[in-house]
PDB file of C-alpha atoms in Angstrom:
ATOM      1  CA  UNK A   1      37.034 145.565  95.225  1.00  0.00           C
ATOM      2  CA  UNK A   2      35.766 146.709  91.557  1.00  0.00           C
ATOM      3  CA  UNK A   3      36.848 143.249  90.368  1.00  0.00           C
ATOM      4  CA  UNK A   4      34.963 141.421  92.793  1.00  0.00           C
ATOM      5  CA  UNK A   5      31.625 143.363  92.731  1.00  0.00           C
ATOM      6  CA  UNK A   6      31.463 143.905  88.842  1.00  0.00           C
ATOM      7  CA  UNK A   7      30.239 140.386  87.966  1.00  0.00           C
ATOM      8  CA  UNK A   8      27.807 140.406  90.763  1.00  0.00           C
ATOM      9  CA  UNK A   9      26.335 143.635  89.882  1.00  0.00           C
ATOM     10  CA  UNK A  10      25.776 142.329  86.384  1.00  0.00           C
ATOM     11  CA  UNK A  11      24.053 139.150  87.710  1.00  0.00           C
ATOM     12  CA  UNK A  12      21.878 141.220  89.966  1.00  0.00           C
ATOM     13  CA  UNK A  13      20.822 143.610  87.117  1.00  0.00           C
ATOM     14  CA  UNK A  14      19.826 140.694  84.925  1.00  0.00           C
ATOM     15  CA  UNK A  15      17.941 138.911  87.767  1.00  0.00           C
ATOM     16  CA  UNK A  16      20.130 135.855  87.468  1.00  0.00           C
ATOM     17  CA  UNK A  17      21.827 135.443  90.760  1.00  0.00           C
ATOM     18  CA  UNK A  18      19.782 132.850  92.887  1.00  0.00           C
ATOM     19  CA  UNK A  19      16.713 133.742  90.350  1.00  0.00           C
ATOM     20  CA  UNK A  20      16.555 129.868  89.710  1.00  0.00           C
ATOM     21  CA  UNK A  21      16.028 127.482  92.641  1.00  0.00           C
ATOM     22  CA  UNK A  22      18.528 124.949  91.284  1.00  0.00           C
ATOM     23  CA  UNK A  23      21.127 127.773  90.936  1.00  0.00           C
ATOM     24  CA  UNK A  24      20.791 128.576  94.498  1.00  0.00           C
ATOM     25  CA  UNK A  25      21.101 124.941  95.723  1.00  0.00           C
ATOM     26  CA  UNK A  26      24.142 124.830  93.541  1.00  0.00           C
ATOM     27  CA  UNK A  27      25.687 127.646  95.153  1.00  0.00           C
ATOM     28  CA  UNK A  28      24.976 126.726  98.610  1.00  0.00           C
ATOM     29  CA  UNK A  29      26.242 123.103  98.069  1.00  0.00           C
ATOM     30  CA  UNK A  30      29.604 124.718  96.990  1.00  0.00           C
ATOM     31  CA  UNK A  31      29.799 126.744 100.104  1.00  0.00           C
ATOM     32  CA  UNK A  32      28.940 123.426 102.117  1.00  0.00           C
ATOM     33  CA  UNK A  33      31.500 121.307 100.172  1.00  0.00           C
ATOM     34  CA  UNK A  34      34.242 124.116 100.690  1.00  0.00           C
ATOM     35  CA  UNK A  35      33.617 124.529 104.259  1.00  0.00           C
ATOM     36  CA  UNK A  36      33.484 120.736 105.173  1.00  0.00           C
ATOM     37  CA  UNK A  37      36.607 120.315 102.803  1.00  0.00           C
ATOM     38  CA  UNK A  38      38.527 122.966 105.096  1.00  0.00           C
ATOM     39  CA  UNK A  39      37.336 122.480 108.477  1.00  0.00           C
ATOM     40  CA  UNK A  40      35.591 118.820 108.589  1.00  0.00           C
ATOM     41  CA  UNK A  41      31.875 117.762 108.781  1.00  0.00           C
ATOM     42  CA  UNK A  42      31.028 118.894 112.391  1.00  0.00           C
ATOM     43  CA  UNK A  43      29.193 122.242 112.453  1.00  0.00           C
ATOM     44  CA  UNK A  44      29.711 122.330 116.136  1.00  0.00           C
ATOM     45  CA  UNK A  45      33.416 122.761 115.471  1.00  0.00           C
ATOM     46  CA  UNK A  46      33.241 124.210 111.869  1.00  0.00           C
ATOM     47  CA  UNK A  47      31.853 127.743 111.897  1.00  0.00           C
ATOM     48  CA  UNK A  48      31.801 128.073 107.948  1.00  0.00           C
ATOM     49  CA  UNK A  49      29.926 125.097 107.652  1.00  0.00           C
ATOM     50  CA  UNK A  50      27.394 125.876 110.298  1.00  0.00           C
ATOM     51  CA  UNK A  51      26.743 129.058 108.520  1.00  0.00           C
ATOM     52  CA  UNK A  52      26.491 127.269 105.285  1.00  0.00           C
ATOM     53  CA  UNK A  53      24.017 124.759 106.743  1.00  0.00           C
ATOM     54  CA  UNK A  54      21.818 127.790 108.002  1.00  0.00           C
ATOM     55  CA  UNK A  55      21.587 128.953 104.381  1.00  0.00           C
ATOM     56  CA  UNK A  56      20.603 125.633 103.129  1.00  0.00           C
ATOM     57  CA  UNK A  57      17.913 125.388 105.661  1.00  0.00           C
ATOM     58  CA  UNK A  58      16.622 128.925 104.809  1.00  0.00           C
ATOM     59  CA  UNK A  59      16.400 127.885 101.262  1.00  0.00           C
ATOM     60  CA  UNK A  60      14.603 124.663 101.884  1.00  0.00           C
ATOM     61  CA  UNK A  61      17.251 122.631 100.617  1.00  0.00           C
ATOM     62  CA  UNK A  62      16.711 119.016 100.955  1.00  0.00           C
ATOM     63  CA  UNK A  63      18.571 117.094 103.614  1.00  0.00           C
ATOM     64  CA  UNK A  64      19.706 114.258 101.382  1.00  0.00           C
ATOM     65  CA  UNK A  65      21.452 116.973  99.208  1.00  0.00           C
ATOM     66  CA  UNK A  66      23.246 118.495 102.049  1.00  0.00           C
ATOM     67  CA  UNK A  67      24.267 115.226 103.502  1.00  0.00           C
ATOM     68  CA  UNK A  68      25.658 114.070 100.026  1.00  0.00           C
ATOM     69  CA  UNK A  69      27.706 117.231  99.803  1.00  0.00           C
ATOM     70  CA  UNK A  70      29.250 116.749 102.986  1.00  0.00           C
ATOM     71  CA  UNK A  71      30.061 113.017 102.187  1.00  0.00           C
ATOM     72  CA  UNK A  72      31.601 114.168  98.876  1.00  0.00           C
ATOM     73  CA  UNK A  73      33.606 116.647 100.532  1.00  0.00           C
ATOM     74  CA  UNK A  74      34.811 114.109 103.212  1.00  0.00           C
ATOM     75  CA  UNK A  75      35.516 111.505 100.431  1.00  0.00           C
ATOM     76  CA  UNK A  76      32.879 109.275 102.210  1.00  0.00           C
ATOM     77  CA  UNK A  77      31.255 108.241  98.919  1.00  0.00           C
ATOM     78  CA  UNK A  78      32.172 104.604  97.951  1.00  0.00           C
ATOM     79  CA  UNK A  79      33.811 104.276  94.538  1.00  0.00           C
ATOM     80  CA  UNK A  80      33.890 107.812  93.759  1.00  0.00           C
ATOM     81  CA  UNK A  81      36.873 110.356  94.243  1.00  0.00           C
ATOM     82  CA  UNK A  82      36.591 113.913  93.542  1.00  0.00           C
ATOM     83  CA  UNK A  83      39.309 115.963  92.627  1.00  0.00           C
ATOM     84  CA  UNK A  84      39.696 119.712  92.757  1.00  0.00           C
ATOM     85  CA  UNK A  85      41.310 121.404  89.713  1.00  0.00           C
ATOM     86  CA  UNK A  86      42.116 124.864  88.678  1.00  0.00           C
ATOM     87  CA  UNK A  87      42.139 126.020  85.116  1.00  0.00           C
ATOM     88  CA  UNK A  88      43.553 129.104  83.873  1.00  0.00           C
ATOM     89  CA  UNK A  89      43.079 130.938  80.365  1.00  0.00           C
ATOM     90  CA  UNK A  90      42.078 133.956  78.527  1.00  0.00           C
ATOM     91  CA  UNK A  91      38.957 135.249  77.404  1.00  0.00           C
ATOM     92  CA  UNK A  92      38.313 137.720  74.732  1.00  0.00           C
ATOM     93  CA  UNK A  93      40.228 141.027  74.951  1.00  0.00           C
ATOM     94  CA  UNK A  94      43.104 139.262  76.952  1.00  0.00           C
ATOM     95  CA  UNK A  95      40.726 139.076  80.108  1.00  0.00           C
ATOM     96  CA  UNK A  96      42.368 136.577  82.636  1.00  0.00           C
ATOM     97  CA  UNK A  97      40.025 133.935  83.703  1.00  0.00           C
ATOM     98  CA  UNK A  98      40.391 131.269  86.566  1.00  0.00           C
ATOM     99  CA  UNK A  99      37.992 128.294  86.922  1.00  0.00           C
ATOM    100  CA  UNK A 100      37.889 126.152  89.967  1.00  0.00           C
ATOM    101  CA  UNK A 101      36.283 122.792  89.358  1.00  0.00           C
ATOM    102  CA  UNK A 102      35.505 119.559  91.297  1.00  0.00           C
ATOM    103  CA  UNK A 103      35.377 116.442  89.167  1.00  0.00           C
ATOM    104  CA  UNK A 104      35.580 112.669  89.130  1.00  0.00           C
ATOM    105  CA  UNK A 105      37.125 112.558  85.823  1.00  0.00           C
ATOM    106  CA  UNK A 106      39.873 114.879  85.141  1.00  0.00           C
ATOM    107  CA  UNK A 107      40.231 114.065  81.398  1.00  0.00           C
ATOM    108  CA  UNK A 108      36.536 114.723  80.691  1.00  0.00           C
ATOM    109  CA  UNK A 109      36.382 117.655  82.491  1.00  0.00           C
ATOM    110  CA  UNK A 110      39.505 119.161  81.068  1.00  0.00           C
ATOM    111  CA  UNK A 111      38.274 118.630  77.487  1.00  0.00           C
ATOM    112  CA  UNK A 112      34.935 120.241  77.992  1.00  0.00           C
ATOM    113  CA  UNK A 113      36.452 123.366  79.894  1.00  0.00           C
ATOM    114  CA  UNK A 114      38.839 123.640  76.980  1.00  0.00           C
ATOM    115  CA  UNK A 115      35.960 123.236  74.401  1.00  0.00           C
ATOM    116  CA  UNK A 116      33.907 126.317  76.223  1.00  0.00           C
ATOM    117  CA  UNK A 117      36.983 128.458  75.919  1.00  0.00           C
ATOM    118  CA  UNK A 118      37.600 127.895  72.466  1.00  0.00           C
ATOM    119  CA  UNK A 119      33.772 128.112  71.389  1.00  0.00           C
ATOM    120  CA  UNK A 120      33.511 131.438  73.085  1.00  0.00           C
ATOM    121  CA  UNK A 121      36.617 133.173  71.722  1.00  0.00           C
ATOM    122  CA  UNK A 122      39.031 132.456  74.603  1.00  0.00           C
ATOM    123  CA  UNK A 123      41.743 129.901  74.923  1.00  0.00           C
ATOM    124  CA  UNK A 124      42.673 127.713  77.877  1.00  0.00           C
ATOM    125  CA  UNK A 125      46.431 128.318  79.108  1.00  0.00           C
ATOM    126  CA  UNK A 126      49.189 126.710  81.085  1.00  0.00           C
ATOM    127  CA  UNK A 127      49.020 126.383  84.962  1.00  0.00           C
ATOM    128  CA  UNK A 128      50.421 129.768  86.249  1.00  0.00           C
ATOM    129  CA  UNK A 129      49.497 131.840  83.288  1.00  0.00           C
ATOM    130  CA  UNK A 130      47.206 134.171  84.962  1.00  0.00           C
ATOM    131  CA  UNK A 131      47.018 133.319  88.651  1.00  0.00           C
ATOM    132  CA  UNK A 132      49.649 135.783  89.410  1.00  0.00           C
ATOM    133  CA  UNK A 133      47.042 138.371  88.681  1.00  0.00           C
ATOM    134  CA  UNK A 134      44.631 137.402  91.371  1.00  0.00           C
ATOM    135  CA  UNK A 135      44.740 137.218  95.231  1.00  0.00           C
ATOM    136  CA  UNK A 136      42.619 135.206  97.417  1.00  0.00           C
ATOM    137  CA  UNK A 137      40.800 137.146 100.103  1.00  0.00           C
ATOM    138  CA  UNK A 138      37.579 136.807 102.371  1.00  0.00           C
ATOM    139  CA  UNK A 139      34.746 138.961 101.345  1.00  0.00           C
ATOM    140  CA  UNK A 140      31.729 139.580 103.808  1.00  0.00           C
ATOM    141  CA  UNK A 141      28.887 141.862 102.372  1.00  0.00           C
ATOM    142  CA  UNK A 142      26.245 143.643 104.689  1.00  0.00           C
ATOM    143  CA  UNK A 143      23.083 145.123 103.494  1.00  0.00           C
ATOM    144  CA  UNK A 144      23.104 148.797 104.607  1.00  0.00           C
ATOM    145  CA  UNK A 145      19.213 148.760 105.259  1.00  0.00           C
ATOM    146  CA  UNK A 146      19.446 145.438 107.240  1.00  0.00           C
ATOM    147  CA  UNK A 147      22.716 146.525 109.182  1.00  0.00           C
ATOM    148  CA  UNK A 148      21.760 146.767 112.962  1.00  0.00           C
ATOM    149  CA  UNK A 149      24.622 149.345 113.378  1.00  0.00           C
ATOM    150  CA  UNK A 150      25.916 152.236 111.721  1.00  0.00           C
ATOM    151  CA  UNK A 151      28.700 152.311 109.184  1.00  0.00           C
ATOM    152  CA  UNK A 152      31.293 153.684 111.616  1.00  0.00           C
ATOM    153  CA  UNK A 153      30.379 151.091 114.176  1.00  0.00           C
ATOM    154  CA  UNK A 154      30.441 148.274 111.824  1.00  0.00           C
ATOM    155  CA  UNK A 155      33.821 149.298 110.422  1.00  0.00           C
ATOM    156  CA  UNK A 156      35.230 149.440 113.867  1.00  0.00           C
ATOM    157  CA  UNK A 157      33.775 146.166 114.872  1.00  0.00           C
ATOM    158  CA  UNK A 158      35.114 144.365 111.575  1.00  0.00           C
ATOM    159  CA  UNK A 159      38.429 145.946 112.034  1.00  0.00           C
ATOM    160  CA  UNK A 160      38.808 144.733 115.564  1.00  0.00           C
ATOM    161  CA  UNK A 161      37.762 141.460 114.767  1.00  0.00           C
ATOM    162  CA  UNK A 162      40.508 141.133 112.410  1.00  0.00           C
ATOM    163  CA  UNK A 163      39.360 142.525 108.959  1.00  0.00           C
ATOM    164  CA  UNK A 164      42.018 144.139 106.831  1.00  0.00           C
ATOM    165  CA  UNK A 165      39.616 146.402 105.061  1.00  0.00           C
ATOM    166  CA  UNK A 166      36.279 147.759 104.947  1.00  0.00           C
ATOM    167  CA  UNK A 167      34.211 149.902 102.113  1.00  0.00           C
ATOM    168  CA  UNK A 168      30.940 150.958 101.326  1.00  0.00           C
ATOM    169  CA  UNK A 169      28.715 151.798  98.359  1.00  0.00           C
ATOM    170  CA  UNK A 170      25.295 152.902  97.940  1.00  0.00           C
ATOM    171  CA  UNK A 171      23.538 149.573  98.908  1.00  0.00           C
ATOM    172  CA  UNK A 172      26.291 147.467 100.994  1.00  0.00           C
ATOM    173  CA  UNK A 173      29.185 147.366 103.081  1.00  0.00           C
ATOM    174  CA  UNK A 174      32.104 145.206 102.121  1.00  0.00           C
ATOM    175  CA  UNK A 175      34.393 143.676 104.678  1.00  0.00           C
ATOM    176  CA  UNK A 176      37.644 142.166 103.342  1.00  0.00           C
ATOM    177  CA  UNK A 177      39.777 139.664 105.296  1.00  0.00           C
ATOM    178  CA  UNK A 178      42.776 137.352 104.657  1.00  0.00           C
ATOM    179  CA  UNK A 179      41.734 133.817 103.881  1.00  0.00           C
ATOM    180  CA  UNK A 180      43.127 132.854 107.513  1.00  0.00           C
ATOM    181  CA  UNK A 181      41.045 135.427 109.148  1.00  0.00           C
ATOM    182  CA  UNK A 182      37.754 134.998 107.294  1.00  0.00           C
ATOM    183  CA  UNK A 183      36.060 132.435 109.563  1.00  0.00           C
ATOM    184  CA  UNK A 184      37.077 134.490 112.835  1.00  0.00           C
ATOM    185  CA  UNK A 185      35.817 137.628 111.559  1.00  0.00           C
ATOM    186  CA  UNK A 186      32.565 135.997 110.338  1.00  0.00           C
ATOM    187  CA  UNK A 187      31.858 134.329 113.764  1.00  0.00           C
ATOM    188  CA  UNK A 188      32.760 137.631 115.706  1.00  0.00           C
ATOM    189  CA  UNK A 189      30.243 139.661 113.519  1.00  0.00           C
ATOM    190  CA  UNK A 190      27.571 137.069 113.505  1.00  0.00           C
ATOM    191  CA  UNK A 191      27.612 137.094 117.237  1.00  0.00           C
ATOM    192  CA  UNK A 192      27.166 140.807 117.234  1.00  0.00           C
ATOM    193  CA  UNK A 193      23.914 140.241 115.225  1.00  0.00           C
ATOM    194  CA  UNK A 194      25.446 140.942 111.934  1.00  0.00           C
ATOM    195  CA  UNK A 195      23.802 139.223 109.081  1.00  0.00           C
ATOM    196  CA  UNK A 196      25.555 138.783 105.644  1.00  0.00           C
ATOM    197  CA  UNK A 197      24.373 138.870 102.190  1.00  0.00           C
ATOM    198  CA  UNK A 198      27.491 136.956 101.111  1.00  0.00           C
ATOM    199  CA  UNK A 199      30.216 135.607 102.944  1.00  0.00           C
ATOM    200  CA  UNK A 200      32.987 133.664 100.836  1.00  0.00           C
ATOM    201  CA  UNK A 201      36.624 133.344 100.301  1.00  0.00           C
ATOM    202  CA  UNK A 202      37.152 134.384  96.728  1.00  0.00           C
ATOM    203  CA  UNK A 203      39.780 135.503  94.184  1.00  0.00           C
ATOM    204  CA  UNK A 204      40.192 139.273  93.579  1.00  0.00           C
ATOM    205  CA  UNK A 205      42.043 140.505  90.434  1.00  0.00           C
ATOM    206  CA  UNK A 206      44.713 142.984  91.107  1.00  0.00           C
ATOM    207  CA  UNK A 207      43.860 144.917  88.136  1.00  0.00           C
ATOM    208  CA  UNK A 208      40.801 144.929  85.680  1.00  0.00           C
ATOM    209  CA  UNK A 209      40.292 145.303  81.901  1.00  0.00           C
ATOM    210  CA  UNK A 210      37.511 147.337  80.530  1.00  0.00           C
ATOM    211  CA  UNK A 211      35.541 145.614  77.678  1.00  0.00           C
ATOM    212  CA  UNK A 212      33.102 147.035  75.386  1.00  0.00           C
ATOM    213  CA  UNK A 213      31.136 146.005  72.299  1.00  0.00           C
ATOM    214  CA  UNK A 214      31.757 142.534  70.731  1.00  0.00           C
ATOM    215  CA  UNK A 215      34.488 141.667  73.138  1.00  0.00           C
ATOM    216  CA  UNK A 216      31.961 142.394  76.268  1.00  0.00           C
ATOM    217  CA  UNK A 217      29.446 140.363  74.743  1.00  0.00           C
ATOM    218  CA  UNK A 218      31.702 137.366  73.985  1.00  0.00           C
ATOM    219  CA  UNK A 219      33.258 137.668  77.511  1.00  0.00           C
ATOM    220  CA  UNK A 220      29.824 137.606  79.137  1.00  0.00           C
ATOM    221  CA  UNK A 221      28.734 134.565  77.222  1.00  0.00           C
ATOM    222  CA  UNK A 222      32.043 132.772  77.976  1.00  0.00           C
ATOM    223  CA  UNK A 223      31.676 133.514  81.767  1.00  0.00           C
ATOM    224  CA  UNK A 224      28.207 132.233  81.919  1.00  0.00           C
ATOM    225  CA  UNK A 225      28.988 129.093  79.842  1.00  0.00           C
ATOM    226  CA  UNK A 226      31.841 128.172  82.372  1.00  0.00           C
ATOM    227  CA  UNK A 227      29.478 128.875  85.319  1.00  0.00           C
ATOM    228  CA  UNK A 228      26.727 126.691  84.110  1.00  0.00           C
ATOM    229  CA  UNK A 229      29.216 123.563  83.750  1.00  0.00           C
ATOM    230  CA  UNK A 230      28.300 120.934  86.182  1.00  0.00           C
ATOM    231  CA  UNK A 231      31.867 120.503  87.403  1.00  0.00           C
ATOM    232  CA  UNK A 232      32.604 124.171  87.836  1.00  0.00           C
ATOM    233  CA  UNK A 233      32.506 125.575  91.597  1.00  0.00           C
ATOM    234  CA  UNK A 234      33.553 129.171  90.718  1.00  0.00           C
ATOM    235  CA  UNK A 235      34.891 131.460  87.761  1.00  0.00           C
ATOM    236  CA  UNK A 236      36.958 134.479  88.286  1.00  0.00           C
ATOM    237  CA  UNK A 237      37.812 137.163  85.800  1.00  0.00           C
ATOM    238  CA  UNK A 238      39.319 140.674  85.596  1.00  0.00           C
ATOM    239  CA  UNK A 239      36.958 142.373  83.321  1.00  0.00           C
ATOM    240  CA  UNK A 240      34.716 145.252  83.931  1.00  0.00           C
ATOM    241  CA  UNK A 241      31.859 146.287  81.687  1.00  0.00           C
ATOM    242  CA  UNK A 242      30.411 150.001  81.657  1.00  0.00           C
ATOM    243  CA  UNK A 243      26.808 150.173  82.625  1.00  0.00           C
ATOM    244  CA  UNK A 244      25.690 151.443  79.258  1.00  0.00           C
ATOM    245  CA  UNK A 245      27.163 148.267  77.718  1.00  0.00           C
ATOM    246  CA  UNK A 246      25.217 145.873  79.881  1.00  0.00           C
ATOM    247  CA  UNK A 247      21.827 147.424  78.558  1.00  0.00           C
ATOM    248  CA  UNK A 248      22.412 145.793  75.256  1.00  0.00           C
ATOM    249  CA  UNK A 249      23.198 142.428  76.909  1.00  0.00           C
TER     250      UNK A 249
END
């Protein structure tokens, strides 16, 4: 799971993940959109949407923002059609990069994503050039200190609910599922009083590349620039950067 957790750890160290309220709203909006798009706009029958809406309420996200996101996912906004696109390319050092975007103007977004890649030392590739290096999985993380049960108990509960893997590090437990079992596992553990720091279906690289020096710096700048683009929903890459390198960033 190093490929999944590495960038998350970078963000934590730099205080960037959810540090700005607008970024938190953006993250939650993406969860709401994906949940509504996949399972409909009724939280009573869509567990993923219900969990995303709870996060939105905890963050004091305006109800207008929430409803607009759901309407966007369901195609209920007159005159506007949003299209989900995936861009694939390479970053500095040959890092594989995948970008999930949501846009109402395919040509504009493609041009802007291509510009970001080229400006930051990467290049946009053809469809399929790097997607084979990633596997889609569900990831659920639990803070160790906040878990109401022991590690062994949580592992047993997760596996019985349908999880495919369970791991632990110094601070948290990580539960892995197939995309198909994600909602069922999340719901089963929630009913047992488990609260998640993160619950998402994501792309995990099958192997990673270690970057140092200038290549590491350039890759971080590319990643951030892609994440900050308004149309980008998520960015995935197969790089790792040693802790000592991060101290210079």
